[in-house]
mmCIF file of C-alpha atoms and ligand atoms in Angstrom:
data_model
loop_
_atom_site.group_PDB
_atom_site.id
_atom_site.type_symbol
_atom_site.label_atom_id
_atom_site.label_comp_id
_atom_site.label_asym_id
_atom_site.label_seq_id
_atom_site.Cartn_x
_atom_site.Cartn_y
_atom_site.Cartn_z
ATOM 1 C CA MET A 6 45.394 -95.150 48.532
ATOM 2 C CA ASN A 7 47.554 -95.841 45.408
ATOM 3 C CA ILE A 8 48.776 -92.879 44.200
ATOM 4 C CA SER A 9 51.375 -93.855 40.343
ATOM 5 C CA THR A 10 50.361 -90.932 37.973
ATOM 6 C CA ILE A 11 51.938 -87.327 38.221
ATOM 7 C CA VAL A 12 50.052 -84.896 35.502
ATOM 8 C CA ILE A 13 51.737 -82.211 34.184
ATOM 9 C CA PRO A 14 50.055 -79.111 32.170
ATOM 10 C CA ALA A 15 52.029 -78.055 30.101
ATOM 11 C CA ALA A 16 50.391 -76.895 27.191
ATOM 12 C CA GLY A 17 50.147 -73.060 27.424
ATOM 13 C CA PHE A 18 51.698 -70.152 24.921
ATOM 14 C CA GLY A 19 53.472 -69.030 27.966
ATOM 15 C CA THR A 20 53.248 -64.957 26.247
ATOM 16 C CA ARG A 21 55.593 -63.757 29.222
ATOM 17 C CA PHE A 22 58.215 -65.317 27.907
ATOM 18 C CA LEU A 23 57.536 -64.107 25.242
ATOM 19 C CA PRO A 24 59.608 -64.288 22.348
ATOM 20 C CA PHE A 25 61.383 -67.291 23.872
ATOM 21 C CA THR A 26 58.300 -69.212 23.839
ATOM 22 C CA LYS A 27 57.648 -69.189 19.479
ATOM 23 C CA THR A 28 59.565 -71.058 19.355
ATOM 24 C CA VAL A 29 61.412 -73.085 22.482
ATOM 25 C CA PRO A 30 58.505 -73.997 25.036
ATOM 26 C CA LYS A 31 59.035 -72.131 28.583
ATOM 27 C CA GLU A 32 58.446 -75.436 30.297
ATOM 28 C CA LEU A 33 62.083 -76.319 28.527
ATOM 29 C CA LEU A 34 63.819 -73.110 29.638
ATOM 30 C CA PRO A 35 67.426 -74.208 32.262
ATOM 31 C CA LEU A 36 67.354 -74.098 35.511
ATOM 32 C CA ILE A 37 70.950 -73.772 35.721
ATOM 33 C CA ASN A 38 72.021 -77.315 34.059
ATOM 34 C CA LYS A 39 68.689 -78.901 33.157
ATOM 35 C CA PRO A 40 65.564 -77.541 32.034
ATOM 36 C CA ALA A 41 62.841 -76.682 34.473
ATOM 37 C CA LEU A 42 60.457 -79.551 33.907
ATOM 38 C CA GLN A 43 63.717 -82.491 34.221
ATOM 39 C CA GLU A 44 63.717 -80.504 37.669
ATOM 40 C CA VAL A 45 60.234 -81.485 38.221
ATOM 41 C CA ILE A 46 59.889 -84.400 37.061
ATOM 42 C CA GLU A 47 62.573 -85.388 39.560
ATOM 43 C CA GLU A 48 60.163 -84.349 41.781
ATOM 44 C CA GLY A 49 58.207 -86.694 41.186
ATOM 45 C CA VAL A 50 59.927 -89.587 40.603
ATOM 46 C CA ARG A 51 61.304 -88.505 44.486
ATOM 47 C CA SER A 52 58.162 -89.185 45.610
ATOM 48 C CA ASP A 53 57.973 -92.347 43.760
ATOM 49 C CA ILE A 54 56.363 -91.580 41.422
ATOM 50 C CA LYS A 55 57.010 -93.217 37.872
ATOM 51 C CA ASN A 56 54.308 -92.807 35.725
ATOM 52 C CA PHE A 57 54.279 -88.804 33.910
ATOM 53 C CA CYS A 58 50.969 -87.408 32.027
ATOM 54 C CA ILE A 59 52.249 -84.307 29.528
ATOM 55 C CA ILE A 60 49.376 -82.106 28.823
ATOM 56 C CA ILE A 61 51.263 -80.548 25.646
ATOM 57 C CA SER A 62 49.865 -79.174 22.429
ATOM 58 C CA GLU A 63 50.940 -79.231 18.412
ATOM 59 C CA GLU A 64 53.455 -77.046 18.683
ATOM 60 C CA LYS A 65 55.057 -77.912 21.586
ATOM 61 C CA GLN A 66 56.647 -81.571 20.683
ATOM 62 C CA ALA A 67 59.880 -80.612 21.467
ATOM 63 C CA ILE A 68 58.686 -81.969 25.202
ATOM 64 C CA LYS A 69 58.391 -84.669 23.525
ATOM 65 C CA ASN A 70 61.611 -85.434 21.899
ATOM 66 C CA TYR A 71 63.405 -84.254 25.158
ATOM 67 C CA PHE A 72 61.999 -87.180 27.165
ATOM 68 C CA SER A 73 63.120 -89.078 24.471
ATOM 69 C CA HIS A 74 65.975 -91.208 23.204
ATOM 70 C CA ASN A 75 68.349 -90.080 20.115
ATOM 71 C CA LYS A 76 69.414 -92.464 19.296
ATOM 72 C CA LYS A 77 72.036 -90.865 16.354
ATOM 73 C CA LEU A 78 72.814 -88.409 18.867
ATOM 74 C CA GLU A 79 74.016 -91.420 21.764
ATOM 75 C CA ALA A 80 76.175 -92.831 18.612
ATOM 76 C CA ALA A 81 77.422 -90.046 17.817
ATOM 77 C CA LEU A 82 78.823 -89.563 21.134
ATOM 78 C CA SER A 83 79.328 -92.984 22.463
ATOM 79 C CA LEU A 84 82.218 -92.639 19.931
ATOM 80 C CA THR A 85 84.342 -89.604 21.124
ATOM 81 C CA GLY A 86 83.772 -90.991 24.408
ATOM 82 C CA LYS A 87 81.123 -88.449 25.752
ATOM 83 C CA SER A 88 77.838 -90.845 26.697
ATOM 84 C CA ALA A 89 78.074 -89.793 30.536
ATOM 85 C CA LEU A 90 77.054 -86.191 29.334
ATOM 86 C CA LEU A 91 73.288 -87.879 28.660
ATOM 87 C CA ASP A 92 73.887 -90.023 31.795
ATOM 88 C CA ASP A 93 70.708 -88.260 34.302
ATOM 89 C CA ILE A 94 67.571 -87.683 31.610
ATOM 90 C CA ASN A 95 68.564 -90.641 29.674
ATOM 91 C CA GLN A 96 68.132 -92.685 33.613
ATOM 92 C CA LEU A 97 64.780 -90.614 33.400
ATOM 93 C CA ILE A 98 63.195 -91.474 30.452
ATOM 94 C CA ASP A 99 64.489 -95.436 30.920
ATOM 95 C CA GLN A 100 63.329 -95.109 34.832
ATOM 96 C CA CYS A 101 59.705 -93.307 33.997
ATOM 97 C CA THR A 102 56.940 -93.435 31.253
ATOM 98 C CA PHE A 103 55.488 -90.991 29.699
ATOM 99 C CA SER A 104 52.793 -90.367 27.422
ATOM 100 C CA TYR A 105 51.767 -86.921 26.115
ATOM 101 C CA PRO A 106 47.236 -86.197 25.323
ATOM 102 C CA LEU A 107 47.342 -83.100 23.193
ATOM 103 C CA GLN A 108 45.776 -80.245 24.465
ATOM 104 C CA ARG A 109 43.777 -78.515 20.677
ATOM 105 C CA GLU A 110 41.955 -75.327 22.783
ATOM 106 C CA MET A 111 43.477 -73.335 24.968
ATOM 107 C CA LYS A 112 40.737 -73.188 27.587
ATOM 108 C CA GLY A 113 42.838 -73.074 31.158
ATOM 109 C CA LEU A 114 43.737 -75.189 33.718
ATOM 110 C CA GLY A 115 40.811 -77.427 33.752
ATOM 111 C CA HIS A 116 40.274 -77.976 30.597
ATOM 112 C CA ALA A 117 44.067 -79.468 30.189
ATOM 113 C CA ILE A 118 43.251 -81.383 33.532
ATOM 114 C CA LEU A 119 40.438 -83.507 31.570
ATOM 115 C CA MET A 120 42.610 -84.449 29.088
ATOM 116 C CA ALA A 121 44.107 -86.188 31.144
ATOM 117 C CA GLN A 122 41.862 -88.355 31.992
ATOM 118 C CA ASP A 123 42.381 -91.323 30.641
ATOM 119 C CA CYS A 124 45.878 -92.061 31.482
ATOM 120 C CA VAL A 125 44.064 -91.913 35.132
ATOM 121 C CA LYS A 126 44.025 -95.739 36.827
ATOM 122 C CA GLU A 127 44.182 -95.253 40.706
ATOM 123 C CA ASP A 128 41.361 -93.172 42.238
ATOM 124 C CA PHE A 129 43.690 -90.119 43.131
ATOM 125 C CA PHE A 130 46.750 -88.969 41.264
ATOM 126 C CA GLY A 131 48.578 -86.019 41.749
ATOM 127 C CA ILE A 132 48.945 -82.278 39.506
ATOM 128 C CA MET A 133 52.603 -80.562 39.159
ATOM 129 C CA LEU A 134 52.415 -76.949 36.926
ATOM 130 C CA PRO A 135 55.533 -76.444 35.385
ATOM 131 C CA ASP A 136 56.171 -73.460 36.293
ATOM 132 C CA ASP A 137 56.336 -74.177 39.937
ATOM 133 C CA ILE A 138 59.416 -74.767 41.792
ATOM 134 C CA ILE A 139 59.586 -76.103 45.388
ATOM 135 C CA VAL A 140 63.132 -76.586 47.003
ATOM 136 C CA ASP A 141 62.605 -78.723 50.348
ATOM 137 C CA GLU A 142 64.499 -81.254 52.421
ATOM 138 C CA GLN A 143 60.930 -83.151 51.466
ATOM 139 C CA PRO A 144 60.088 -83.070 47.361
ATOM 140 C CA CYS A 145 56.959 -81.165 48.201
ATOM 141 C CA MET A 146 54.678 -83.580 46.434
ATOM 142 C CA GLN A 147 55.753 -86.567 48.289
ATOM 143 C CA GLN A 148 54.583 -84.391 51.914
ATOM 144 C CA LEU A 149 51.370 -83.658 49.149
ATOM 145 C CA ILE A 150 51.110 -87.790 49.252
ATOM 146 C CA GLU A 151 51.811 -88.442 52.242
ATOM 147 C CA ILE A 152 48.907 -86.035 53.876
ATOM 148 C CA ALA A 153 46.355 -86.925 51.128
ATOM 149 C CA GLN A 154 46.770 -90.957 52.346
ATOM 150 C CA ARG A 155 46.785 -90.509 55.867
ATOM 151 C CA GLU A 156 43.641 -87.908 55.477
ATOM 152 C CA GLN A 157 42.331 -90.214 52.642
ATOM 153 C CA ALA A 158 41.288 -86.680 50.870
ATOM 154 C CA ALA A 159 41.948 -84.505 48.043
ATOM 155 C CA VAL A 160 45.563 -81.913 49.152
ATOM 156 C CA ILE A 161 46.967 -78.690 47.007
ATOM 157 C CA ALA A 162 49.140 -77.333 48.555
ATOM 158 C CA VAL A 163 49.080 -73.653 49.863
ATOM 159 C CA MET A 164 51.507 -70.564 50.591
ATOM 160 C CA GLU A 165 50.708 -67.482 53.155
ATOM 161 C CA VAL A 166 51.192 -64.402 51.301
ATOM 162 C CA PRO A 167 51.278 -60.706 51.989
ATOM 163 C CA GLN A 168 47.322 -59.424 51.056
ATOM 164 C CA GLU A 169 48.331 -57.396 47.785
ATOM 165 C CA GLU A 170 49.909 -60.602 46.680
ATOM 166 C CA ILE A 171 46.713 -63.074 46.531
ATOM 167 C CA CYS A 172 45.269 -61.358 43.586
ATOM 168 C CA ALA A 173 48.151 -63.400 41.673
ATOM 169 C CA TYR A 174 46.768 -66.496 43.035
ATOM 170 C CA GLY A 175 44.308 -68.531 44.203
ATOM 171 C CA SER A 176 42.396 -67.529 47.770
ATOM 172 C CA ILE A 177 41.295 -70.527 50.363
ATOM 173 C CA LYS A 178 38.219 -70.351 52.451
ATOM 174 C CA ILE A 179 39.324 -72.329 55.757
ATOM 175 C CA GLY A 180 36.294 -74.725 57.246
ATOM 176 C CA THR A 181 38.144 -76.717 60.331
ATOM 177 C CA THR A 182 41.410 -77.081 61.117
ATOM 178 C CA LEU A 183 42.754 -80.111 61.366
ATOM 179 C CA GLN A 184 46.707 -78.915 62.565
ATOM 180 C CA ASP A 185 48.567 -75.659 62.303
ATOM 181 C CA ASP A 186 49.651 -76.659 58.784
ATOM 182 C CA LEU A 187 46.903 -78.394 57.812
ATOM 183 C CA VAL A 188 43.487 -76.981 57.259
ATOM 184 C CA GLU A 189 39.689 -77.829 55.610
ATOM 185 C CA VAL A 190 38.820 -75.827 52.265
ATOM 186 C CA VAL A 191 35.275 -74.808 51.611
ATOM 187 C CA ASP A 192 35.505 -72.276 48.818
ATOM 188 C CA ILE A 193 37.644 -71.064 46.384
ATOM 189 C CA ILE A 194 38.178 -67.799 44.849
ATOM 190 C CA GLU A 195 40.468 -67.283 42.127
ATOM 191 C CA LYS A 196 42.539 -63.967 42.277
ATOM 192 C CA PRO A 197 40.847 -61.918 43.758
ATOM 193 C CA LYS A 198 40.851 -58.341 44.626
ATOM 194 C CA PRO A 199 42.831 -57.793 48.304
ATOM 195 C CA GLU A 200 38.972 -57.309 50.134
ATOM 196 C CA GLU A 201 37.690 -59.776 48.593
ATOM 197 C CA ALA A 202 40.291 -62.300 49.473
ATOM 198 C CA PHE A 203 38.948 -64.819 52.184
ATOM 199 C CA SER A 204 42.519 -65.627 53.440
ATOM 200 C CA ASN A 205 46.047 -64.864 52.530
ATOM 201 C CA LEU A 206 46.954 -68.985 51.905
ATOM 202 C CA ALA A 207 47.389 -68.740 48.209
ATOM 203 C CA ILE A 208 47.357 -72.151 46.209
ATOM 204 C CA ILE A 209 50.084 -73.139 44.288
ATOM 205 C CA GLY A 210 51.124 -75.773 42.110
ATOM 206 C CA ARG A 211 51.260 -79.188 43.363
ATOM 207 C CA TYR A 212 47.904 -81.105 43.986
ATOM 208 C CA VAL A 213 46.321 -84.427 44.785
ATOM 209 C CA LEU A 214 42.389 -84.212 43.557
ATOM 210 C CA PRO A 215 40.297 -87.693 43.123
ATOM 211 C CA THR A 216 38.930 -88.792 39.722
ATOM 212 C CA ALA A 217 36.043 -87.196 40.591
ATOM 213 C CA ILE A 218 37.636 -83.748 39.848
ATOM 214 C CA PHE A 219 36.871 -84.544 35.968
ATOM 215 C CA ASP A 220 33.170 -84.408 35.962
ATOM 216 C CA ALA A 221 33.956 -81.811 38.479
ATOM 217 C CA ILE A 222 35.296 -79.819 35.429
ATOM 218 C CA LYS A 223 32.294 -81.503 33.087
ATOM 219 C CA ALA A 224 30.058 -79.411 35.475
ATOM 220 C CA ILE A 225 30.834 -76.317 36.123
ATOM 221 C CA THR A 226 30.077 -73.103 33.923
ATOM 222 C CA PRO A 227 33.444 -71.433 32.333
ATOM 223 C CA GLN A 228 34.394 -68.238 32.734
ATOM 224 C CA SER A 229 33.208 -65.319 30.862
ATOM 225 C CA SER A 230 36.573 -65.591 29.037
ATOM 226 C CA GLY A 231 36.171 -69.247 27.826
ATOM 227 C CA GLU A 232 37.930 -70.787 30.417
ATOM 228 C CA ILE A 233 37.626 -73.258 32.642
ATOM 229 C CA GLN A 234 39.491 -73.042 35.783
ATOM 230 C CA LEU A 235 40.348 -76.223 37.825
ATOM 231 C CA THR A 236 40.089 -74.081 41.691
ATOM 232 C CA ASP A 237 36.284 -73.963 39.970
ATOM 233 C CA ALA A 238 36.133 -77.458 40.002
ATOM 234 C CA ILE A 239 37.764 -78.247 43.439
ATOM 235 C CA THR A 240 35.193 -75.908 44.808
ATOM 236 C CA HIS A 241 32.424 -77.831 43.562
ATOM 237 C CA LEU A 242 34.412 -81.183 45.247
ATOM 238 C CA ALA A 243 34.696 -79.175 48.108
ATOM 239 C CA GLN A 244 31.262 -78.656 47.789
ATOM 240 C CA ASN A 245 29.677 -82.644 46.896
ATOM 241 C CA GLY A 246 30.999 -84.318 49.190
ATOM 242 C CA HIS A 247 34.641 -84.543 48.736
ATOM 243 C CA LYS A 248 37.332 -83.823 51.585
ATOM 244 C CA VAL A 249 39.087 -81.334 50.696
ATOM 245 C CA LEU A 250 42.332 -79.927 52.381
ATOM 246 C CA ALA A 251 45.088 -77.692 52.078
ATOM 247 C CA TYR A 252 48.602 -77.686 53.280
ATOM 248 C CA LYS A 253 51.326 -75.170 54.090
ATOM 249 C CA ILE A 254 54.625 -75.909 51.734
ATOM 250 C CA LYS A 255 57.634 -75.921 54.105
ATOM 251 C CA GLY A 256 60.327 -74.926 51.663
ATOM 252 C CA LYS A 257 60.944 -72.381 49.568
ATOM 253 C CA ARG A 258 59.129 -71.841 46.589
ATOM 254 C CA PHE A 259 59.277 -70.135 43.269
ATOM 255 C CA ASP A 260 56.801 -68.889 40.055
ATOM 256 C CA ILE A 261 58.806 -69.045 37.233
ATOM 257 C CA GLY A 262 56.558 -69.048 34.831
ATOM 258 C CA ARG A 263 57.573 -64.841 35.349
ATOM 259 C CA PRO A 264 61.064 -64.140 34.192
ATOM 260 C CA ALA A 265 61.578 -62.471 37.539
ATOM 261 C CA GLY A 266 60.533 -65.462 39.703
ATOM 262 C CA TRP A 267 62.519 -67.716 36.805
ATOM 263 C CA LEU A 268 65.759 -65.836 37.210
ATOM 264 C CA ALA A 269 65.481 -65.624 40.959
ATOM 265 C CA ALA A 270 65.208 -69.863 40.994
ATOM 266 C CA ASN A 271 67.986 -69.914 39.286
ATOM 267 C CA VAL A 272 70.310 -67.661 41.200
ATOM 268 C CA TYR A 273 69.321 -69.214 44.579
ATOM 269 C CA LEU A 274 70.120 -73.087 42.814
ATOM 270 C CA GLU A 275 73.169 -72.287 42.588
ATOM 271 C CA ALA A 276 74.285 -71.256 45.295
ATOM 272 C CA ARG A 277 73.183 -73.978 46.812
ATOM 273 C CA ARG A 278 75.019 -75.664 44.792
HETATM 274 P P1 UTP B 227 49.865 -69.777 32.863
HETATM 275 O O1 UTP B 227 48.584 -69.422 33.111
HETATM 276 O O2 UTP B 227 51.064 -70.009 33.769
HETATM 277 O O3 UTP B 227 49.647 -69.988 31.256
HETATM 278 O O4 UTP B 227 50.003 -72.102 32.832
HETATM 279 P P2 UTP B 227 50.556 -70.438 30.406
HETATM 280 O O5 UTP B 227 50.267 -70.340 28.844
HETATM 281 O O6 UTP B 227 51.273 -71.350 30.356
HETATM 282 O O7 UTP B 227 51.973 -68.934 30.128
HETATM 283 P P3 UTP B 227 51.726 -67.208 30.570
HETATM 284 O O8 UTP B 227 50.943 -66.748 31.456
HETATM 285 O O9 UTP B 227 50.935 -67.377 29.097
HETATM 286 O O10 UTP B 227 52.995 -66.878 30.383
HETATM 287 C C1 UTP B 227 50.035 -72.310 33.968
HETATM 288 C C2 UTP B 227 50.054 -74.091 33.737
HETATM 289 O O11 UTP B 227 48.508 -73.977 33.178
HETATM 290 C C3 UTP B 227 48.993 -74.833 31.830
HETATM 291 C C4 UTP B 227 50.687 -73.758 31.607
HETATM 292 O O12 UTP B 227 51.885 -74.975 30.097
HETATM 293 C C5 UTP B 227 51.508 -73.907 32.605
HETATM 294 O O13 UTP B 227 52.087 -74.906 32.584
HETATM 295 N N1 UTP B 227 48.142 -74.619 30.821
HETATM 296 C C6 UTP B 227 47.840 -73.720 31.565
HETATM 297 C C7 UTP B 227 47.488 -75.405 30.482
HETATM 298 O O14 UTP B 227 48.317 -76.937 29.864
HETATM 299 N N2 UTP B 227 46.738 -75.193 28.624
HETATM 300 C C8 UTP B 227 45.812 -74.112 29.146
HETATM 301 O O15 UTP B 227 45.450 -74.100 28.538
HETATM 302 C C9 UTP B 227 46.574 -73.502 30.063
#
């Protein structure tokens, strides 16, 4: 199984970060010394991935600009001997290829992923949600890819959460247990009431999925809100002959889509430096 592309959905409005996100994509908010999205892409690069397909909206062209050379700025910095300030980002730009499919209407995560269909050339691909920062010795995405290759299966990242917090996540129904940290997924309920949750294993933002997910996204019924949920499409796969596994991540995870989580990630990363 060859996995060479990671899809990063980044088209959302980011309402929890208003008013900043009126003009600044939340994916470009700082994590210590770089935009959060750069940190996520670096996790992808450390997992041996070079192709990134970033789903954006018309309003989020700043993301495209960030991952492109700025010749005028580079010329000015070179005159003052400050070119090194752009070394890290320019190295990333030269090392990777980026594509930017547009999501024109915010119809949910599943719909955003569908926009990447033409970017994915192999049978399996990765998805990284830029809201999730996962700090671990081995990059989380690389762990998922290794398991997907070994098991020839889709793999989604999960973590144990207290019962009262499961309502913020997708909760998985566990089938066979393959290892302490690896289980089969047979069903998923999105944002359940605590008493309705299948388990306290919550889905977080790293996935390896087969391209069959695109047909699954087209096949499922949107929520009453009109949103097309990725978790519904993954359930559709699991219930239609695809092997879907959930891997309990080991690292520390921050939800930087919330201001408090973003602040906690900054404090933790600064202390770790
Ligand atoms: P969120 O649910 O966090 O939505 O999306 P959001 O718009 O980013 O933030 P809030 O909830 O309004 O504060 C999770 C990820 O999926 C992307 C988002 O950009 C984010 O990375 N997404 C979500 C899309 O790309 N398109 C969508 O239609 C919805």
